[in-house]
Amino acid sequence: MKNVLISGSGIGGSALARLLGEQGRTVTVVERAPAPRRGGQAIDIRGVALDVVERLGLLDRARGARTRMRGMSVLDGDGNEMHRSTESTFSSGRLDNGDIEVLREDFVRMLHERVGDGAEFLYGDSITALEEAEEGVRVTFEHAAPRTFDLVVGADGLHSGVRRLAFGAEERFIRHLDMHIAIFGADNFLGLDNWQVWLREGTAGYGIYPVRDNTELRVTFGFGGGPLGPEARTQEAYRALVAAHMAPLRWESDRLLKALREAPDFYADAVAQVRMDRWSRGRAVLLGDAGYGASVLSGQGTGLALVGAQVLADELARADGDHTLAFARYEERMRPFVTVNQALVEGRGEAGSPASEEALDRAKNAIVLEV
């Protein structure tokens, strides 16, 4: 198990690359994007995931880069303030807790710097076939020459290619939550000063908050709707769909639509969970959203990816070359943690409302990492 291929250079894949590199393994990371991905929302590092970040040597840096929100306002469709809070925000929960909210791109950059030369990165490429043999997995890439690896880890998100190749069509495993989400950046034309605004009308709405010392905005737009076919999930098709749902909203929708059209970092996808009976098959194993995504509504996607990376690395180290045993122990330890975090989106009132602080406190600490 010395030679490991990780598909996906996001949070889970990069954390695992660092942890496996520390064990002396040869790590290759393949990433479909041509370069590290920019943009994205602020992510939350909570509970036991903070312990993983500390083990990675990034806790102080993550704290230094955290957002500095002072509070939030909830607006009606015309922009009138209906509620305000200086104690909590929808994106991060209570402002006086020990959790860390940090921009995804900032945290991924920190992880990549920690990996350094400890892994080979293949950008602009993807896996097209997996052929397992007794001595390893022969991997065919879209561009690079075929190679053989001891193990393959799918840390490639909701629409995981590794999961499709190893387990079958994604429709078997994705549980849609009848929502879609779009995230994009813009200049701070609202003049927000470490303050969030949230607006919802009907089944659509958005949250807006400033980043980069209040020079930029991150806009998170959500709207109701069922699953989309592959042809409707292209960036341009999604951008048009988002614009159609955003246009009827009032307040600052005209300027937000302009920012949407111009945003180079636009991202959109369904809000969904991944439910699977098992996360490994042969020498392939899934990590994070690829195997057990809890959806953005849980606020725990980052935590699951980080903790999953740590547990998988630990079990590979303990298994003395037996990947079947390592994968079984990984799942045994992670399954209860995943179950309680996926349950955060269940039994809530209005779709898209945050989980209760009590439920989140239980979920974010529902696993013990071994020393």
CSV table of C-alpha atoms in Angstrom, one decimal:
chain,number,residue,atom,x,y,z
A,1,MET,CA,0.0,0.0,0.0
A,2,LYS,CA,2.9,2.3,-0.7
A,3,ASN,CA,1.6,3.8,-3.9
A,4,VAL,CA,-1.7,5.6,-3.6
A,5,LEU,CA,-3.7,7.6,-6.2
A,6,ILE,CA,-6.2,10.2,-4.9
A,7,SER,CA,-8.8,11.6,-7.2
A,8,GLY,CA,-9.7,15.1,-6.1
A,9,SER,CA,-7.5,17.9,-4.7
A,10,GLY,CA,-10.1,19.5,-2.5
A,11,ILE,CA,-10.2,19.4,1.3
A,12,GLY,CA,-10.4,15.7,1.9
A,13,GLY,CA,-8.1,14.7,-0.9
A,14,SER,CA,-5.4,17.2,0.1
A,15,ALA,CA,-5.6,16.4,3.8
A,16,LEU,CA,-5.2,12.7,3.0
A,17,ALA,CA,-2.3,13.4,0.7
A,18,ARG,CA,-0.5,15.2,3.5
A,19,LEU,CA,-1.2,12.4,6.1
A,20,LEU,CA,-0.2,9.6,3.7
A,21,GLY,CA,2.9,11.5,2.7
A,22,GLU,CA,3.9,11.7,6.4
A,23,GLN,CA,3.7,7.9,6.5
A,24,GLY,CA,6.2,7.6,3.7
A,25,ARG,CA,3.8,6.6,1.0
A,26,THR,CA,4.1,7.7,-2.6
A,27,VAL,CA,1.0,9.8,-3.3
A,28,THR,CA,-0.4,11.0,-6.7
A,29,VAL,CA,-3.3,13.4,-6.8
A,30,VAL,CA,-5.3,13.8,-10.0
A,31,GLU,CA,-7.6,16.8,-10.4
A,32,ARG,CA,-10.0,17.5,-13.3
A,33,ALA,CA,-9.6,21.3,-12.9
A,34,PRO,CA,-6.6,22.8,-14.7
A,35,ALA,CA,-5.3,24.5,-11.5
A,36,PRO,CA,-6.4,24.8,-7.8
A,37,ARG,CA,-10.0,25.8,-7.8
A,38,ARG,CA,-10.7,29.4,-6.9
A,39,GLY,CA,-13.8,30.9,-5.3
A,40,GLY,CA,-16.3,29.0,-3.2
A,41,GLN,CA,-18.1,29.7,0.0
A,42,ALA,CA,-16.8,30.0,3.6
A,43,ILE,CA,-16.5,26.6,5.1
A,44,ASP,CA,-16.8,25.6,8.8
A,45,ILE,CA,-14.2,23.6,10.8
A,46,ARG,CA,-15.9,22.4,13.9
A,47,GLY,CA,-15.6,20.0,16.8
A,48,VAL,CA,-13.3,17.1,16.2
A,49,ALA,CA,-12.3,18.4,12.8
A,50,LEU,CA,-10.3,21.1,14.6
A,51,ASP,CA,-8.2,18.3,16.1
A,52,VAL,CA,-7.4,17.1,12.6
A,53,VAL,CA,-6.4,20.6,11.5
A,54,GLU,CA,-4.1,20.8,14.5
A,55,ARG,CA,-2.5,17.5,13.6
A,56,LEU,CA,-2.0,18.9,10.1
A,57,GLY,CA,-0.2,21.9,11.6
A,58,LEU,CA,-2.7,24.4,10.3
A,59,LEU,CA,-4.8,25.4,13.3
A,60,ASP,CA,-3.1,28.7,13.9
A,61,ARG,CA,-3.1,29.6,10.3
A,62,ALA,CA,-6.7,28.7,9.9
A,63,ARG,CA,-7.7,30.8,12.9
A,64,GLY,CA,-5.7,33.7,11.5
A,65,ALA,CA,-7.6,33.5,8.2
A,66,ARG,CA,-11.1,33.1,9.7
A,67,THR,CA,-13.9,35.4,8.8
A,68,ARG,CA,-14.7,38.2,11.2
A,69,MET,CA,-18.5,38.6,11.0
A,70,ARG,CA,-20.2,40.9,13.5
A,71,GLY,CA,-23.7,39.6,12.8
A,72,MET,CA,-26.4,39.3,10.2
A,73,SER,CA,-29.7,40.8,9.0
A,74,VAL,CA,-32.7,38.9,7.6
A,75,LEU,CA,-34.6,40.8,4.9
A,76,ASP,CA,-37.9,40.6,3.3
A,77,GLY,CA,-38.2,40.6,-0.5
A,78,ASP,CA,-38.0,44.4,-0.6
A,79,GLY,CA,-34.9,44.6,1.5
A,80,ASN,CA,-36.6,45.6,4.7
A,81,GLU,CA,-34.9,44.2,7.8
A,82,MET,CA,-37.1,41.7,9.6
A,83,HIS,CA,-34.5,40.3,12.1
A,84,ARG,CA,-31.0,41.0,13.1
A,85,SER,CA,-28.5,39.2,15.3
A,86,THR,CA,-25.1,40.1,16.8
A,87,GLU,CA,-24.9,36.6,18.4
A,88,SER,CA,-24.9,34.2,15.5
A,89,THR,CA,-25.1,33.9,11.7
A,90,PHE,CA,-26.7,31.3,9.5
A,91,SER,CA,-23.3,30.5,7.9
A,92,SER,CA,-21.3,29.8,11.1
A,93,GLY,CA,-23.6,29.6,14.0
A,94,ARG,CA,-22.8,31.3,17.3
A,95,LEU,CA,-20.1,33.9,17.0
A,96,ASP,CA,-18.6,33.1,20.4
A,97,ASN,CA,-17.9,29.4,19.8
A,98,GLY,CA,-14.5,27.9,19.1
A,99,ASP,CA,-15.3,26.9,15.5
A,100,ILE,CA,-13.5,28.4,12.6
A,101,GLU,CA,-15.2,29.8,9.5
A,102,VAL,CA,-12.7,30.3,6.6
A,103,LEU,CA,-12.9,30.7,2.9
A,104,ARG,CA,-12.6,27.3,1.1
A,105,GLU,CA,-10.0,28.5,-1.3
A,106,ASP,CA,-7.8,29.9,1.5
A,107,PHE,CA,-8.0,26.6,3.5
A,108,VAL,CA,-7.3,24.4,0.4
A,109,ARG,CA,-4.3,26.6,-0.4
A,110,MET,CA,-3.0,26.0,3.2
A,111,LEU,CA,-3.4,22.3,2.7
A,112,HIS,CA,-1.6,22.3,-0.6
A,113,GLU,CA,1.3,24.2,0.9
A,114,ARG,CA,1.5,21.5,3.7
A,115,VAL,CA,1.5,18.8,1.1
A,116,GLY,CA,4.3,20.6,-0.8
A,117,ASP,CA,6.5,18.2,-2.7
A,118,GLY,CA,5.1,15.2,-0.7
A,119,ALA,CA,2.7,14.4,-3.6
A,120,GLU,CA,2.6,14.6,-7.4
A,121,PHE,CA,-0.4,16.6,-8.7
A,122,LEU,CA,-1.9,15.9,-12.2
A,123,TYR,CA,-4.1,18.9,-13.0
A,124,GLY,CA,-6.4,19.0,-16.0
A,125,ASP,CA,-6.8,15.2,-16.0
A,126,SER,CA,-9.2,12.5,-14.7
A,127,ILE,CA,-9.6,8.8,-14.4
A,128,THR,CA,-11.4,7.0,-17.2
A,129,ALA,CA,-11.0,3.3,-16.2
A,130,LEU,CA,-10.0,1.1,-13.3
A,131,GLU,CA,-8.8,-2.4,-13.8
A,132,GLU,CA,-8.0,-4.3,-10.7
A,133,ALA,CA,-5.5,-7.1,-10.5
A,134,GLU,CA,-3.9,-9.0,-7.6
A,135,GLU,CA,-0.9,-6.7,-7.6
A,136,GLY,CA,-2.8,-3.4,-7.8
A,137,VAL,CA,-5.1,-1.2,-9.8
A,138,ARG,CA,-4.3,-0.3,-13.4
A,139,VAL,CA,-5.6,3.2,-13.9
A,140,THR,CA,-6.3,4.8,-17.3
A,141,PHE,CA,-6.3,8.6,-17.4
A,142,GLU,CA,-7.9,10.9,-19.9
A,143,HIS,CA,-4.5,12.4,-20.8
A,144,ALA,CA,-1.7,10.8,-18.8
A,145,ALA,CA,-0.2,7.4,-19.6
A,146,PRO,CA,-1.8,4.4,-17.7
A,147,ARG,CA,-0.2,3.6,-14.4
A,148,THR,CA,-0.6,1.0,-11.6
A,149,PHE,CA,-1.3,1.9,-8.0
A,150,ASP,CA,-1.7,-0.1,-4.8
A,151,LEU,CA,-4.9,1.9,-3.8
A,152,VAL,CA,-7.2,4.4,-5.4
A,153,VAL,CA,-9.1,6.9,-3.2
A,154,GLY,CA,-12.1,8.8,-4.6
A,155,ALA,CA,-12.2,12.2,-3.0
A,156,ASP,CA,-13.9,13.7,-6.0
A,157,GLY,CA,-17.1,15.0,-4.7
A,158,LEU,CA,-20.8,14.5,-5.3
A,159,HIS,CA,-20.4,13.4,-8.9
A,160,SER,CA,-17.4,11.2,-8.1
A,161,GLY,CA,-15.9,9.5,-11.1
A,162,VAL,CA,-14.2,6.9,-8.9
A,163,ARG,CA,-17.6,6.0,-7.4
A,164,ARG,CA,-19.1,5.6,-10.9
A,165,LEU,CA,-16.3,3.4,-12.1
A,166,ALA,CA,-16.1,1.2,-9.0
A,167,PHE,CA,-19.8,1.1,-7.9
A,168,GLY,CA,-22.0,2.1,-10.8
A,169,ALA,CA,-24.2,5.0,-11.8
A,170,GLU,CA,-24.6,7.9,-9.4
A,171,GLU,CA,-28.4,7.8,-9.5
A,172,ARG,CA,-28.2,4.7,-7.2
A,173,PHE,CA,-26.5,6.6,-4.4
A,174,ILE,CA,-27.6,10.3,-4.6
A,175,ARG,CA,-30.5,11.4,-2.5
A,176,HIS,CA,-31.7,14.8,-3.8
A,177,LEU,CA,-33.0,17.3,-1.3
A,178,ASP,CA,-35.1,19.3,-3.9
A,179,MET,CA,-32.8,22.3,-3.8
A,180,HIS,CA,-30.0,23.8,-5.9
A,181,ILE,CA,-27.3,26.1,-4.8
A,182,ALA,CA,-25.1,28.6,-6.6
A,183,ILE,CA,-22.0,30.4,-5.3
A,184,PHE,CA,-20.2,33.3,-6.9
A,185,GLY,CA,-18.0,36.3,-6.0
A,186,ALA,CA,-18.5,40.0,-6.7
A,187,ASP,CA,-17.1,43.4,-5.6
A,188,ASN,CA,-18.6,44.7,-2.4
A,189,PHE,CA,-21.1,47.0,-4.1
A,190,LEU,CA,-23.3,46.7,-1.0
A,191,GLY,CA,-20.7,48.2,1.3
A,192,LEU,CA,-21.1,45.4,3.9
A,193,ASP,CA,-18.8,45.6,6.8
A,194,ASN,CA,-18.3,42.1,8.3
A,195,TRP,CA,-22.0,41.8,8.2
A,196,GLN,CA,-24.2,39.2,6.5
A,197,VAL,CA,-27.6,39.7,4.8
A,198,TRP,CA,-30.1,36.9,4.1
A,199,LEU,CA,-33.2,37.2,2.0
A,200,ARG,CA,-35.8,34.5,1.2
A,201,GLU,CA,-39.0,34.7,-0.8
A,202,GLY,CA,-41.0,31.6,-1.7
A,203,THR,CA,-38.6,28.8,-2.6
A,204,ALA,CA,-35.7,31.1,-3.5
A,205,GLY,CA,-33.3,33.3,-1.6
A,206,TYR,CA,-29.7,34.2,-1.0
A,207,GLY,CA,-27.1,34.9,1.6
A,208,ILE,CA,-24.4,37.6,1.1
A,209,TYR,CA,-21.4,38.3,3.1
A,210,PRO,CA,-18.1,40.2,2.7
A,211,VAL,CA,-14.6,38.7,2.5
A,212,ARG,CA,-11.1,39.9,1.9
A,213,ASP,CA,-11.3,42.7,4.4
A,214,ASN,CA,-14.7,43.7,3.1
A,215,THR,CA,-13.5,44.2,-0.5
A,216,GLU,CA,-15.4,41.3,-2.0
A,217,LEU,CA,-18.7,39.6,-1.6
A,218,ARG,CA,-19.6,35.9,-1.6
A,219,VAL,CA,-23.2,35.3,-2.8
A,220,THR,CA,-24.9,32.0,-2.0
A,221,PHE,CA,-28.1,31.6,-3.9
A,222,GLY,CA,-30.5,28.8,-3.4
A,223,PHE,CA,-33.8,27.7,-5.1
A,224,GLY,CA,-36.1,24.8,-5.0
A,225,GLY,CA,-36.2,22.1,-7.7
A,226,GLY,CA,-35.7,18.4,-8.4
A,227,PRO,CA,-32.8,16.6,-10.1
A,228,LEU,CA,-31.3,17.8,-13.3
A,229,GLY,CA,-30.0,15.8,-16.2
A,230,PRO,CA,-26.3,16.1,-17.2
A,231,GLU,CA,-27.2,18.5,-20.1
A,232,ALA,CA,-28.7,20.9,-17.6
A,233,ARG,CA,-25.7,20.8,-15.3
A,234,THR,CA,-23.3,22.6,-17.5
A,235,GLN,CA,-22.0,25.9,-16.2
A,236,GLU,CA,-23.9,28.0,-18.8
A,237,ALA,CA,-27.1,26.1,-18.4
A,238,TYR,CA,-26.9,26.4,-14.6
A,239,ARG,CA,-26.1,30.1,-14.8
A,240,ALA,CA,-29.2,30.7,-16.9
A,241,LEU,CA,-31.3,28.7,-14.5
A,242,VAL,CA,-30.0,30.6,-11.5
A,243,ALA,CA,-30.7,33.9,-13.2
A,244,ALA,CA,-34.3,32.9,-14.0
A,245,HIS,CA,-35.0,32.1,-10.3
A,246,MET,CA,-33.2,35.2,-9.0
A,247,ALA,CA,-34.8,37.7,-11.4
A,248,PRO,CA,-38.2,37.8,-9.6
A,249,LEU,CA,-36.6,38.7,-6.3
A,250,ARG,CA,-36.6,42.4,-5.6
A,251,TRP,CA,-34.1,44.5,-3.5
A,252,GLU,CA,-30.7,44.3,-5.1
A,253,SER,CA,-31.5,41.6,-7.7
A,254,ASP,CA,-30.5,43.7,-10.7
A,255,ARG,CA,-27.0,44.2,-9.4
A,256,LEU,CA,-26.7,40.7,-8.3
A,257,LEU,CA,-27.8,39.4,-11.7
A,258,LYS,CA,-25.1,41.6,-13.3
A,259,ALA,CA,-22.5,40.1,-10.9
A,260,LEU,CA,-23.8,36.6,-11.7
A,261,ARG,CA,-23.3,37.1,-15.4
A,262,GLU,CA,-19.8,38.4,-14.9
A,263,ALA,CA,-18.6,36.1,-12.2
A,264,PRO,CA,-15.5,34.0,-13.3
A,265,ASP,CA,-15.8,31.8,-10.2
A,266,PHE,CA,-19.5,30.7,-10.6
A,267,TYR,CA,-20.3,27.3,-9.2
A,268,ALA,CA,-23.7,25.5,-9.0
A,269,ASP,CA,-25.0,22.1,-8.2
A,270,ALA,CA,-27.8,20.2,-6.6
A,271,VAL,CA,-28.2,20.0,-2.8
A,272,ALA,CA,-28.0,16.3,-2.2
A,273,GLN,CA,-26.6,13.6,0.1
A,274,VAL,CA,-24.7,10.4,-0.9
A,275,ARG,CA,-26.0,7.3,0.8
A,276,MET,CA,-24.1,4.0,0.3
A,277,ASP,CA,-24.1,0.6,2.0
A,278,ARG,CA,-20.3,0.4,1.7
A,279,TRP,CA,-17.5,2.8,0.7
A,280,SER,CA,-14.9,0.5,-0.7
A,281,ARG,CA,-14.7,-2.1,-3.4
A,282,GLY,CA,-11.5,-4.0,-3.9
A,283,ARG,CA,-8.6,-1.6,-3.8
A,284,ALA,CA,-10.8,1.5,-4.3
A,285,VAL,CA,-12.3,3.5,-1.4
A,286,LEU,CA,-14.3,6.7,-1.1
A,287,LEU,CA,-13.7,9.7,1.0
A,288,GLY,CA,-15.9,12.7,1.9
A,289,ASP,CA,-18.7,13.8,-0.4
A,290,ALA,CA,-17.9,11.0,-2.8
A,291,GLY,CA,-19.0,8.4,-0.3
A,292,TYR,CA,-21.0,10.1,2.3
A,293,GLY,CA,-21.8,13.7,1.5
A,294,ALA,CA,-24.2,15.2,4.0
A,295,SER,CA,-25.0,18.3,1.8
A,296,VAL,CA,-24.3,21.9,2.3
A,297,LEU,CA,-27.3,22.2,4.6
A,298,SER,CA,-25.6,20.1,7.2
A,299,GLY,CA,-22.7,22.6,7.5
A,300,GLN,CA,-20.5,19.5,8.1
A,301,GLY,CA,-19.1,18.6,4.7
A,302,THR,CA,-15.7,19.9,5.7
A,303,GLY,CA,-15.7,18.1,9.0
A,304,LEU,CA,-16.6,14.8,7.4
A,305,ALA,CA,-13.9,15.1,4.8
A,306,LEU,CA,-11.2,16.1,7.3
A,307,VAL,CA,-12.1,13.4,9.9
A,308,GLY,CA,-12.5,10.8,7.2
A,309,ALA,CA,-9.0,11.6,5.9
A,310,GLN,CA,-7.6,11.2,9.4
A,311,VAL,CA,-9.4,8.0,10.1
A,312,LEU,CA,-8.5,6.4,6.7
A,313,ALA,CA,-4.9,7.4,7.1
A,314,ASP,CA,-4.8,6.0,10.7
A,315,GLU,CA,-6.3,2.7,9.6
A,316,LEU,CA,-4.0,2.2,6.7
A,317,ALA,CA,-1.1,2.7,9.0
A,318,ARG,CA,-2.4,0.2,11.5
A,319,ALA,CA,-3.4,-2.5,9.0
A,320,ASP,CA,0.2,-3.6,8.1
A,321,GLY,CA,-0.5,-3.8,4.4
A,322,ASP,CA,-4.0,-5.3,4.6
A,323,HIS,CA,-6.1,-2.8,2.7
A,324,THR,CA,-9.3,-4.9,3.2
A,325,LEU,CA,-8.9,-4.7,7.0
A,326,ALA,CA,-8.0,-1.0,6.8
A,327,PHE,CA,-11.1,-0.2,4.8
A,328,ALA,CA,-13.4,-2.2,7.1
A,329,ARG,CA,-12.1,-0.4,10.2
A,330,TYR,CA,-12.4,3.0,8.5
A,331,GLU,CA,-16.0,2.4,7.8
A,332,GLU,CA,-16.7,0.9,11.2
A,333,ARG,CA,-15.4,4.0,12.9
A,334,MET,CA,-16.8,6.6,10.4
A,335,ARG,CA,-20.3,5.2,9.8
A,336,PRO,CA,-21.9,6.4,13.1
A,337,PHE,CA,-20.3,9.8,12.7
A,338,VAL,CA,-21.6,10.1,9.1
A,339,THR,CA,-25.1,8.9,10.2
A,340,VAL,CA,-25.5,11.6,12.8
A,341,ASN,CA,-24.2,14.3,10.6
A,342,GLN,CA,-26.4,13.4,7.6
A,343,ALA,CA,-29.4,13.4,10.0
A,344,LEU,CA,-28.8,17.2,10.6
A,345,VAL,CA,-30.9,18.0,7.5
A,346,GLU,CA,-33.8,15.8,8.6
A,347,GLY,CA,-36.8,16.9,10.6
A,348,ARG,CA,-36.3,20.6,10.0
A,349,GLY,CA,-39.0,23.1,9.2
A,350,GLU,CA,-38.3,25.5,6.4
A,351,ALA,CA,-36.0,23.9,3.8
A,352,GLY,CA,-32.5,25.5,4.0
A,353,SER,CA,-32.8,26.6,7.6
A,354,PRO,CA,-29.8,25.8,9.7
A,355,ALA,CA,-29.7,22.9,12.1
A,356,SER,CA,-30.2,23.7,15.8
A,357,GLU,CA,-27.1,24.5,17.8
A,358,GLU,CA,-27.8,21.6,20.1
A,359,ALA,CA,-28.0,19.1,17.2
A,360,LEU,CA,-24.8,20.5,15.6
A,361,ASP,CA,-22.9,20.4,18.8
A,362,ARG,CA,-23.7,16.7,19.2
A,363,ALA,CA,-22.9,15.9,15.5
A,364,LYS,CA,-19.6,17.7,15.2
A,365,ASN,CA,-18.1,15.8,18.2
A,366,ALA,CA,-19.7,12.4,17.6
A,367,ILE,CA,-16.5,10.5,17.0
A,368,VAL,CA,-13.2,10.1,19.0
A,369,LEU,CA,-10.0,10.2,17.1
A,370,GLU,CA,-7.3,7.8,18.3
A,371,VAL,CA,-4.1,9.2,19.5
